[in-house]
Amino acid sequence: MLFTQREVKEIADANERAQATSTIARPPESQNRDERPVEKVRWLTLLAVPFAAVIALGLHAFAAGNEPPAEALLYTYFLSGLLVVALIAVVVQSVWAGLRKWMRDSYPLIAAAVFCLVGWELVTSVLHWLPLPYFPGPAGVLLSLVNDSAVLFDSTWHSLLLLLGGYTLGVAVGLVSGICIGWFPHARYWGMPILKIIGPIPATAWIPLAMVLSPSAMFSAIGLIALAVWFPVTMLTASGVSNTRASYLDVARTLGAGRAYLIFNVAIPAAMPSIFIGLFMGLGASFLTLVVAETVGVKSGLGWYVSWAQGWAEYGKVYAALLIMAAFFSTIMTALFKVRDHVLAWQKGVIKW
Amino acid sequence: MVATFVSGVAKEGSSVHVTNVTKDFAAKDRTNQRTLALDGVSLSVAAGEFVSIIGPSACGKSTLLRLIAGLDFPSSGELRVGSEVISGANAERGLVFQDPNLFPWLTVRRNIRSGLVALRVVREKNHEVDEFIRLVGLEGFADVYPHHLSGGMAQRVALARALITHPKVLLLDEPLGALDAFTRMQMQDEVLRLWQARLTTMLLVTHDIDEAIYMSDRILIMTPRPGRIDRVISLDMERPRDRSHPDFLRLRSEILQLLDFGRR
């Protein structure tokens, strides 16, 4: 995914050269490799998850004696449910092609995940290789997850608000400053030094100052996240805009384009691939800043929950929150990928994502 | 293909006058030397005329075209379109490069339409977009992104995009240079057809002598370093011209002589 402008251009040019030799009109071909037909899925693939679930259940039956009854029971339910669903899916896939395709793609991964649970339970509850309370088994984490789900949900919601607030602000300011620095020589002259000096400082290093300056922890957290997002977005937007192929601008001028058209209809679309790299980098920075800001100041959110649970030495809850974070952050990341796929649809077939 | 008249406009060309134009560039290194790209170039193109400029590479052909397009300014001398002095790029002078330079983020239709968007006349003139797509024979490809197009098709889109704003002068900077021989000949006919339909003034820079003879009313031969117009050749052969006609071949060897490539 991380292609620079130049690489994208080189690949595009290579494509053009390859096609320039052909006079035959070519309709757009579908290049989606997922479109190959799904006739059959191998039995090995189909049975991977049920098999893994059976092994996990077997090991758990052996380990259950070492665990509190509530934990052991819940985890048994969980694994049994998994087994039942996996078996039902094996039956249903014979009549549902969509499910079959999904199973072909995802079943090996899910089975591997279940085997990770098996390994985890083995080294914690069975072999006791890892010291308690720091390393609870999967059963303990599952119980924390279920018991504390209301608080976890509330924490996730607060994290989401904070993250969206900070990220949106950072992106909005970053796009504007990036476009200005990329387009206007004066903005570049005065803006670049500021960017180069302030940008590389990790946003979290400003925490002491932010606490003094801002009226509430919430405000300072949003400001810090925005700052963390602002730098990569500005940098990549500016470089994308200033690297717009001069010939695109020349063509647009001879079509009668004014400055607004040149900026909004040529430079910005041309910079989009670069802008998205900035958006992804900014998103990564925002996760980091969010968790740190919640740990030190804000009294809600997943970061706060982790440090709070750690304070009570409830490591099951710590891991539960980490699981939620993983799901939460990767969902947001996936959403941004979807947006990019939509906005940069024109690149499909030019570069490989 | 049958020539189609777009919007019923028969003659939209405008004359071009270049008077004693010089252009020099600062050297890229630190010597502070200035390279003279054009030295006292004068030429006139009548409204609706098709003029080719040929010459070896680096003789300032493209520089001259950029000056006429208004993308660059002369060091001295004057350029006019009709009676107006050229003071910057605008839609009156279209430009087509060797690289079609289609906007890769826009579909064929939107590429062709971009001139109308830039001029803020999309609402009034949107119907012309389909006419131009038909004019260049790309009906089935309107909603395709440029990288799916072959070189010839992409260049046709570039022509349609340059013509949709109804420029008075169309500047062609080796537009067919990157195409294979067959596509090039086919596109030459296509450009001629577009020209005859519109009588836009055409100024074609090329290094292909056959192309110049096949298409132009007049050929200007340039010499390099510094760029000067060395010779003007008027052609009065009837179109469509026969590439193997004795007159054609005679003219060809004459020009080769002038460019110092003749048999010695």
PDB file of N, CA and C in Angstrom, chain A residues 169-181 230 233-234 237-238 241 268 272 275 279:
ATOM      1  N   LEU A 169     -10.287  16.758  14.028  1.00  0.00           N
ATOM      2  CA  LEU A 169      -9.674  18.080  14.143  1.00  0.00           C
ATOM      3  C   LEU A 169      -8.288  18.089  13.499  1.00  0.00           C
ATOM      4  N   GLY A 170      -7.493  17.055  13.825  1.00  0.00           N
ATOM      5  CA  GLY A 170      -6.132  16.984  13.281  1.00  0.00           C
ATOM      6  C   GLY A 170      -6.127  16.894  11.765  1.00  0.00           C
ATOM      7  N   VAL A 171      -7.026  16.072  11.208  1.00  0.00           N
ATOM      8  CA  VAL A 171      -7.075  15.908   9.760  1.00  0.00           C
ATOM      9  C   VAL A 171      -7.517  17.213   9.098  1.00  0.00           C
ATOM     10  N   ALA A 172      -8.533  17.858   9.682  1.00  0.00           N
ATOM     11  CA  ALA A 172      -9.048  19.091   9.078  1.00  0.00           C
ATOM     12  C   ALA A 172      -7.948  20.153   9.033  1.00  0.00           C
ATOM     13  N   VAL A 173      -7.298  20.362  10.182  1.00  0.00           N
ATOM     14  CA  VAL A 173      -6.236  21.373  10.220  1.00  0.00           C
ATOM     15  C   VAL A 173      -5.065  20.942   9.342  1.00  0.00           C
ATOM     16  N   GLY A 174      -4.728  19.649   9.396  1.00  0.00           N
ATOM     17  CA  GLY A 174      -3.591  19.131   8.632  1.00  0.00           C
ATOM     18  C   GLY A 174      -3.800  19.278   7.136  1.00  0.00           C
ATOM     19  N   LEU A 175      -5.024  19.012   6.667  1.00  0.00           N
ATOM     20  CA  LEU A 175      -5.282  19.144   5.233  1.00  0.00           C
ATOM     21  C   LEU A 175      -5.129  20.590   4.790  1.00  0.00           C
ATOM     22  N   VAL A 176      -5.718  21.495   5.584  1.00  0.00           N
ATOM     23  CA  VAL A 176      -5.642  22.903   5.206  1.00  0.00           C
ATOM     24  C   VAL A 176      -4.186  23.376   5.208  1.00  0.00           C
ATOM     25  N   SER A 177      -3.459  23.069   6.290  1.00  0.00           N
ATOM     26  CA  SER A 177      -2.074  23.558   6.338  1.00  0.00           C
ATOM     27  C   SER A 177      -1.222  22.850   5.289  1.00  0.00           C
ATOM     28  N   GLY A 178      -1.501  21.566   5.049  1.00  0.00           N
ATOM     29  CA  GLY A 178      -0.732  20.838   4.039  1.00  0.00           C
ATOM     30  C   GLY A 178      -0.939  21.393   2.652  1.00  0.00           C
ATOM     31  N   ILE A 179      -2.190  21.705   2.326  1.00  0.00           N
ATOM     32  CA  ILE A 179      -2.476  22.246   0.997  1.00  0.00           C
ATOM     33  C   ILE A 179      -1.822  23.620   0.845  1.00  0.00           C
ATOM     34  N   CYS A 180      -1.929  24.431   1.901  1.00  0.00           N
ATOM     35  CA  CYS A 180      -1.316  25.769   1.822  1.00  0.00           C
ATOM     36  C   CYS A 180       0.195  25.666   1.650  1.00  0.00           C
ATOM     37  N   ILE A 181       0.819  24.819   2.469  1.00  0.00           N
ATOM     38  CA  ILE A 181       2.281  24.697   2.385  1.00  0.00           C
ATOM     39  C   ILE A 181       2.688  24.100   1.048  1.00  0.00           C
ATOM     40  N   TRP A 230      -1.944  15.824  13.052  1.00  0.00           N
ATOM     41  CA  TRP A 230      -1.672  16.977  12.196  1.00  0.00           C
ATOM     42  C   TRP A 230      -0.350  16.859  11.450  1.00  0.00           C
ATOM     43  N   VAL A 233      -0.242  14.233   8.471  1.00  0.00           N
ATOM     44  CA  VAL A 233      -1.208  14.629   7.437  1.00  0.00           C
ATOM     45  C   VAL A 233      -0.698  15.860   6.694  1.00  0.00           C
ATOM     46  N   THR A 234      -0.206  16.844   7.441  1.00  0.00           N
ATOM     47  CA  THR A 234       0.320  18.049   6.798  1.00  0.00           C
ATOM     48  C   THR A 234       1.497  17.727   5.893  1.00  0.00           C
ATOM     49  N   THR A 237       0.412  15.661   2.822  1.00  0.00           N
ATOM     50  CA  THR A 237      -0.431  16.455   1.937  1.00  0.00           C
ATOM     51  C   THR A 237       0.415  17.476   1.193  1.00  0.00           C
ATOM     52  N   ALA A 238       1.288  18.160   1.948  1.00  0.00           N
ATOM     53  CA  ALA A 238       2.135  19.174   1.315  1.00  0.00           C
ATOM     54  C   ALA A 238       3.006  18.552   0.235  1.00  0.00           C
ATOM     55  N   VAL A 241       0.844  17.589  -2.792  1.00  0.00           N
ATOM     56  CA  VAL A 241       0.392  18.746  -3.574  1.00  0.00           C
ATOM     57  C   VAL A 241       1.556  19.360  -4.352  1.00  0.00           C
ATOM     58  N   ILE A 268      -5.104  18.502  -5.591  1.00  0.00           N
ATOM     59  CA  ILE A 268      -5.582  17.650  -4.496  1.00  0.00           C
ATOM     60  C   ILE A 268      -5.878  16.226  -4.960  1.00  0.00           C
ATOM     61  N   MET A 272      -3.915  12.734  -3.653  1.00  0.00           N
ATOM     62  CA  MET A 272      -4.698  11.812  -2.826  1.00  0.00           C
ATOM     63  C   MET A 272      -3.934  10.569  -2.354  1.00  0.00           C
ATOM     64  N   ILE A 275      -1.856  11.744   0.368  1.00  0.00           N
ATOM     65  CA  ILE A 275      -2.671  12.175   1.506  1.00  0.00           C
ATOM     66  C   ILE A 275      -3.122  10.965   2.319  1.00  0.00           C
ATOM     67  N   LEU A 279      -2.927  10.018   6.208  1.00  0.00           N
ATOM     68  CA  LEU A 279      -4.077   9.694   7.052  1.00  0.00           C
ATOM     69  C   LEU A 279      -3.829   8.402   7.843  1.00  0.00           C
TER      70      LEU A 279
END
